[in-house]
Short mmCIF file of C-alpha atoms in Angstrom, two decimals:
data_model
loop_
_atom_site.label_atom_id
_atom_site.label_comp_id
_atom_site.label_asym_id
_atom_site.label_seq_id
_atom_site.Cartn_x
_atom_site.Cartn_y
_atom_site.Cartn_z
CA UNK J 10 24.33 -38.79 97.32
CA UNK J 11 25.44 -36.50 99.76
CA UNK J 12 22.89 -35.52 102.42
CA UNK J 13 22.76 -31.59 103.19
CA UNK J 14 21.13 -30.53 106.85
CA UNK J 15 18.49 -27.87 105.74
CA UNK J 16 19.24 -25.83 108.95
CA UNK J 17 22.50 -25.38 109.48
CA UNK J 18 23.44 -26.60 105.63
CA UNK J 19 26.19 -29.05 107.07
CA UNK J 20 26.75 -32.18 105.29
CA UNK J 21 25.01 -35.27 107.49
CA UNK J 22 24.52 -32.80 110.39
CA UNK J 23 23.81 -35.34 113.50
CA UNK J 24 22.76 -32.16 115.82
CA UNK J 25 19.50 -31.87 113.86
CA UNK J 26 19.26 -35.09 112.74
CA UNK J 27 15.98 -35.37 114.10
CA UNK J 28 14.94 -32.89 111.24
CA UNK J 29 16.25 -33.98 108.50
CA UNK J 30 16.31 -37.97 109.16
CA UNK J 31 13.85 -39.81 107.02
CA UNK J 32 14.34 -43.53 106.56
CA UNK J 33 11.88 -44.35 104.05
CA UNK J 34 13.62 -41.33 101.35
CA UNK J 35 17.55 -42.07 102.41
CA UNK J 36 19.87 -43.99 100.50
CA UNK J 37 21.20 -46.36 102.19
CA UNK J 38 23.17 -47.70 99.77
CA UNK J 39 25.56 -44.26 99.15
CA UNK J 40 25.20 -43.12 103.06
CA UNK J 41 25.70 -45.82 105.07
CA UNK J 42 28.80 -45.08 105.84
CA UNK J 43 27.76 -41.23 106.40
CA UNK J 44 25.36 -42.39 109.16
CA UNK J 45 27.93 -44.75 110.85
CA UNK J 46 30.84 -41.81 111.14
CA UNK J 47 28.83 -38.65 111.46
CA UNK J 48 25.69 -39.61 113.32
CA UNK J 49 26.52 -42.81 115.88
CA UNK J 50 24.71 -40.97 118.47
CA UNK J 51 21.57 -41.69 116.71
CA UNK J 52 22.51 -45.28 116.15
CA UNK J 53 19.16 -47.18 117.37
CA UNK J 54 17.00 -44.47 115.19
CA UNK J 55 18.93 -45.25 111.62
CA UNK J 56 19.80 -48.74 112.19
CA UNK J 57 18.32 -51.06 109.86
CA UNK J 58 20.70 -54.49 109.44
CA UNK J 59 18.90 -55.40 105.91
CA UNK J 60 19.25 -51.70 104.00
CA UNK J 61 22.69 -50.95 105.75
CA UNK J 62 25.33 -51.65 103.05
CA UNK J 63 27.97 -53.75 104.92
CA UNK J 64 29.73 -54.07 101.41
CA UNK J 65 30.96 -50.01 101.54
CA UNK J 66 30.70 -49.56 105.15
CA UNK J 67 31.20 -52.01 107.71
CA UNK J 68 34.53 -50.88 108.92
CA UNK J 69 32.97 -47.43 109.19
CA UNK J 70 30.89 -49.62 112.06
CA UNK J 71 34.10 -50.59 113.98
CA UNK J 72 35.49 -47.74 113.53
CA UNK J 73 33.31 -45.10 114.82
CA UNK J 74 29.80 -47.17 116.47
CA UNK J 75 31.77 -49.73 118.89
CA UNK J 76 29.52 -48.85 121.75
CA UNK J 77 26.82 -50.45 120.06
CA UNK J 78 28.66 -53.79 118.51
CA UNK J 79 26.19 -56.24 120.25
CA UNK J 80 23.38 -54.84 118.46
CA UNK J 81 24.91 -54.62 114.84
CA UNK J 82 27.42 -57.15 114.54
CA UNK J 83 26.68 -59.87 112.52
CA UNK J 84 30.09 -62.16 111.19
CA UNK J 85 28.64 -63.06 108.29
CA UNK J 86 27.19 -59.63 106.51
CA UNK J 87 30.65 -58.18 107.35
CA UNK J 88 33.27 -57.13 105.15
CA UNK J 89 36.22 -58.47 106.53
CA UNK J 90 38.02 -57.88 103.65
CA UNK J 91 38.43 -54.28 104.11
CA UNK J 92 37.29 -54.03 107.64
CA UNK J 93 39.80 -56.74 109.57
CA UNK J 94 42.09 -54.09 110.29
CA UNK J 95 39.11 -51.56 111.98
CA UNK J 96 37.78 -54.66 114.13
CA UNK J 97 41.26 -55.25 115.90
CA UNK J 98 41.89 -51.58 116.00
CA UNK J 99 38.42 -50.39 117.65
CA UNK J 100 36.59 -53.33 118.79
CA UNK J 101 39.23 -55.05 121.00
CA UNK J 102 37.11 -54.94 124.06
CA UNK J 103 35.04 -57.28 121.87
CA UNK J 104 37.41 -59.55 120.93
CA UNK J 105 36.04 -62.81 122.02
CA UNK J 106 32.72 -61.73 119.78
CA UNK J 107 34.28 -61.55 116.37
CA UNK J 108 37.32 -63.42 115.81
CA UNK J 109 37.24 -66.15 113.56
CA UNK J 110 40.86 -66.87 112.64
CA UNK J 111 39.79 -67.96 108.83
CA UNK J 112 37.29 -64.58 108.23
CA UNK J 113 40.07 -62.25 109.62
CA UNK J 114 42.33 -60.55 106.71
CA UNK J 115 45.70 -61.20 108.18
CA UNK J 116 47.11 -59.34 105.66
CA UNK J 117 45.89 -55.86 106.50
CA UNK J 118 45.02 -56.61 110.05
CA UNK J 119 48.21 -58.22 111.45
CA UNK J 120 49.67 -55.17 112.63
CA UNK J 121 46.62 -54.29 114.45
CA UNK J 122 46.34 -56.96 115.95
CA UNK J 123 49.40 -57.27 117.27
CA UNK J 124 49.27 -53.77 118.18
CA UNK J 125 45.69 -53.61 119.94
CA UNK J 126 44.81 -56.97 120.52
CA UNK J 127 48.17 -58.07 122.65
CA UNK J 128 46.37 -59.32 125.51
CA UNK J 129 44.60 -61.79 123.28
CA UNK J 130 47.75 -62.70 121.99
CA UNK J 131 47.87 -66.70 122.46
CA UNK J 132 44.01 -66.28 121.15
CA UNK J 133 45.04 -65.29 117.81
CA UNK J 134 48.46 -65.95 117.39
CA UNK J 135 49.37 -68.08 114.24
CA UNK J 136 52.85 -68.02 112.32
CA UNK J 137 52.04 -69.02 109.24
CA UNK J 138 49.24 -66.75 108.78
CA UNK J 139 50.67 -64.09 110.41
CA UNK J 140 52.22 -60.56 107.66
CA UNK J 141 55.50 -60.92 108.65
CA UNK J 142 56.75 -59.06 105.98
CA UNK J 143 54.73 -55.41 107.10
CA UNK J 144 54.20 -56.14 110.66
CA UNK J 145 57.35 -57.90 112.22
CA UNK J 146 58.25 -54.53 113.89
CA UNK J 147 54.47 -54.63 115.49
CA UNK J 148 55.42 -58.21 117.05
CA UNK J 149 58.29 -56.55 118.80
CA UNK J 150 56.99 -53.33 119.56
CA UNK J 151 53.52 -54.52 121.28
CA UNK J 152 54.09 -58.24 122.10
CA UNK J 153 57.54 -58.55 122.97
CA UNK J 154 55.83 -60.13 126.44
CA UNK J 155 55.11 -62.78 124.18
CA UNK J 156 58.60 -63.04 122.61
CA UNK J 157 59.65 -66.78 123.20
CA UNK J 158 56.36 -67.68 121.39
CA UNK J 159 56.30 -65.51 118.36
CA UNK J 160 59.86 -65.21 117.58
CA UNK J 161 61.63 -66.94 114.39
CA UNK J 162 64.60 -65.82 112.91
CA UNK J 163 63.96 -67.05 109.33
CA UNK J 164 60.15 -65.52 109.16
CA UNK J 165 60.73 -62.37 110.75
CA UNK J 166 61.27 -59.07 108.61
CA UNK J 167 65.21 -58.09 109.04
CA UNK J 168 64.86 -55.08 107.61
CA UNK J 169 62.65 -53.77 110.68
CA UNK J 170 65.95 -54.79 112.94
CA UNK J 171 65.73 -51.69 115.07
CA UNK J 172 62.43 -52.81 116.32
CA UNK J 173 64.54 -55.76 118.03
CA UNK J 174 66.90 -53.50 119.37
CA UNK J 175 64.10 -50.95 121.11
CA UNK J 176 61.61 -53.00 122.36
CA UNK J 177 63.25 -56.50 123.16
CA UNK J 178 66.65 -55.84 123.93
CA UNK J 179 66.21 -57.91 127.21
CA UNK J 180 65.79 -61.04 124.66
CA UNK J 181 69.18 -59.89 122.62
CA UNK J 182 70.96 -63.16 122.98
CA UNK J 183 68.31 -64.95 121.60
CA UNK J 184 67.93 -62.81 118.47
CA UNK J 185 71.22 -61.70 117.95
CA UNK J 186 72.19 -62.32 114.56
CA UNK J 187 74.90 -59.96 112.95
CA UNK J 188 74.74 -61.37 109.27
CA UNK J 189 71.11 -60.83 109.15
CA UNK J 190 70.83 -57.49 111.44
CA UNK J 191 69.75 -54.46 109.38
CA UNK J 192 73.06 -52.25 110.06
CA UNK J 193 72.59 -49.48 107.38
CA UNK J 194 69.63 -48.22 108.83
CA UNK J 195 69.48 -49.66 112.61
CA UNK J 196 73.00 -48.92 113.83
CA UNK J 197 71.42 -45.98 115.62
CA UNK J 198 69.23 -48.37 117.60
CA UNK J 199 72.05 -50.93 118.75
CA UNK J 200 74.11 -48.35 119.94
CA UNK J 201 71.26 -46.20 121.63
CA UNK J 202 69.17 -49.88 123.11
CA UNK J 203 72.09 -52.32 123.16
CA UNK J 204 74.85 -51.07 124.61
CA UNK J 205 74.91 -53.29 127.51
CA UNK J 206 75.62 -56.29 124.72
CA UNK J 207 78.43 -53.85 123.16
CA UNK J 208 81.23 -56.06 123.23
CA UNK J 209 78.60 -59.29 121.49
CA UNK J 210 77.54 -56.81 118.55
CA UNK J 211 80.30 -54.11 117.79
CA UNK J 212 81.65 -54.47 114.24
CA UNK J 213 83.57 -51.45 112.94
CA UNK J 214 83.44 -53.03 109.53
CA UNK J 215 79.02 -53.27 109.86
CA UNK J 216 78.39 -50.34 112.15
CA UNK J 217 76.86 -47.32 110.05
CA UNK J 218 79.25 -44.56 110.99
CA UNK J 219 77.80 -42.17 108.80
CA UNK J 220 74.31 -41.70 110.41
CA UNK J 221 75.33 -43.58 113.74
CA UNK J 222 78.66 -42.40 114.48
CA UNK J 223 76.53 -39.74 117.11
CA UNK J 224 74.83 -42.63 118.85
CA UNK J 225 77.94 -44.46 119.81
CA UNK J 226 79.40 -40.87 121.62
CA UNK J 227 76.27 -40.63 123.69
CA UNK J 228 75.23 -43.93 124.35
CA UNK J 229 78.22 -45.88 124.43
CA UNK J 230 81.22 -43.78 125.97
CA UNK J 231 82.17 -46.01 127.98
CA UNK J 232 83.38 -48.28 125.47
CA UNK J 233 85.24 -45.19 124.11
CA UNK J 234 88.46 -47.11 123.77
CA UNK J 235 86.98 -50.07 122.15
CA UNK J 236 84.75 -48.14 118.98
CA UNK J 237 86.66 -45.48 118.25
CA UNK J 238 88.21 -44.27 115.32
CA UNK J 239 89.13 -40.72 113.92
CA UNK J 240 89.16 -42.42 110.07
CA UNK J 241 85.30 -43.74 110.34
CA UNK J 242 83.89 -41.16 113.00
CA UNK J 243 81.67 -39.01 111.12
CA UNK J 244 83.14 -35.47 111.69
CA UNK J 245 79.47 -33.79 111.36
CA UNK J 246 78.65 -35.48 114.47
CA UNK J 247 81.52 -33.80 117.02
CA UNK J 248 79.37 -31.75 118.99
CA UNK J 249 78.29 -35.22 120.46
CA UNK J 250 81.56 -35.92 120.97
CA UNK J 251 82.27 -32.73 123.25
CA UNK J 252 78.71 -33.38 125.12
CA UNK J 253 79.46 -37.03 126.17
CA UNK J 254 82.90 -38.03 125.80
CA UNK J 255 85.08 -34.97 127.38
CA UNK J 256 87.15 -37.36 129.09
CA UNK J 257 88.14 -38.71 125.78
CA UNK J 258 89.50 -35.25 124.60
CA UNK J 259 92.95 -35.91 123.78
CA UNK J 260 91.56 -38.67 121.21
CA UNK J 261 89.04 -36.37 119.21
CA UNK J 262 90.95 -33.31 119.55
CA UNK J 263 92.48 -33.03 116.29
CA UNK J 264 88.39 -33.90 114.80
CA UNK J 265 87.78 -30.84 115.75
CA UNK J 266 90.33 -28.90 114.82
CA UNK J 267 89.38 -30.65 111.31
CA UNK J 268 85.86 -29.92 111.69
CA UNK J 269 86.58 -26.12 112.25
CA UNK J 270 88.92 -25.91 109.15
CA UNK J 271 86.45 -27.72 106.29
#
């Protein structure tokens, strides 16, 4: 049941709350989670821990009443099915409160964690309970401080390569791994991240010239010599060439020239 303010007619209107707000008539059961996301600055009037429905909307309590978590939280009436995710996400301040690595939904919540909860990282940190297959790129992205302790080649998700390339190129020779390494869609990222380790990853056979060919004229130019080639170089992409590789001119010329004629 949906609960319409009688003043201003807006639905679960917390400016006259006051007004409207009777806790012996509301349904708790249907609008719990209507109290918790529209009216949190009236959390001590509404709380009640025994007609709150923790079932439908405990993560509507992370999400949105965090300020109050010491007076509502309660491990065992929450949902951590469905709410996991909102606990790592908006209750991280409170981390030492509610983690219970057996409770938590790793599933759902792994990339949260690793995304909001980094600083807890050796807290929480388990491999074999850990989403590998949805969140690898997370474990790169917000924990690569932590990369000597999460990192494993055969768990990790290949297929979110580029996240390697971005956010932990300064581990490269550890990960490095060009039978495994996503090149179809993370070419872009080697070139653009890596190109201090050009001459350990550079395969003209792998490379994906076809979306990448503009990343290897801006980023790497100064291995013009070494990656180029008028056959593979995608010809859509020569305005790159003019912008970073002038000095290269005599090579690309005739691209152009191409490029101007089709």
């Amino acid at each position: 049941m949906t609960h319409i303010c009688p003043i201003c007619g807006k639905t679960f209107c917390s400016k006259h709350f006051e007004i409207w707000w009777n806790p012996k008539t509301f349904n708790y059961e249907s609008g719990s989670w209507s109290l918790a996301t529209y009216c949190s600055d009236h959390f001590d009037k509404w709380w009640n821990p025994i007609k709150f429905s923790w079932r439908k909307a405990s993560w509507r309590l992370a999400h949105c009443c965090s300020d109050y978590f010491d007076i509502w939280w309660n491990k065992d009436k929450y949902d951590w099915e469905e709410g996991s995710d909102d606990l790592a996400k908006y209750c991280s301040e409170h981390f030492d409160k509610w983690w219970d690595k057996s409770k938590f939904n790793w599933e759902e919540g792994s990339r949260e964690l690793a995304q909001y909860c980094s600083h807890h990282f050796d807290k929480w940190w388990n491999q074999l309970s850990f989403n590998w297959y949805d969140a690898s790129w997370a474990l790169a992205q917000y924990c690569y401080m932590h990369f000597d302790k999460w990192w494993n080649a055969d768990s990790f998700n290949w297929d979110q390569s580029s996240s390697l390339a971005q956010y932990c190129s300064k581990y490269f020779d550890k990960w490095w791994n060009p039978k495994r390494y996503d090149w179809l869609f993370s070419s872009t990222a080697l070139a653009k991240y890596c190109s201090k380790y050009f001459d350990t990853w550079w395969d003209e056979n792998k490379f994906d010239w076809q979306d990448a060919s503009w990343a290897l004229a801006k980023y790497c130019s100064t291995h013009f010599l070494k990656w180029w080639n008028s056959d593979r170089y995608n010809v859509k992409h020569i305005v790159h060439l003019e912008q970073y590789c002038g000095e290269y001119k005599e090579y690309w010329t005739s691209l152009k020239l191409y490029a101007s004629l089709t």
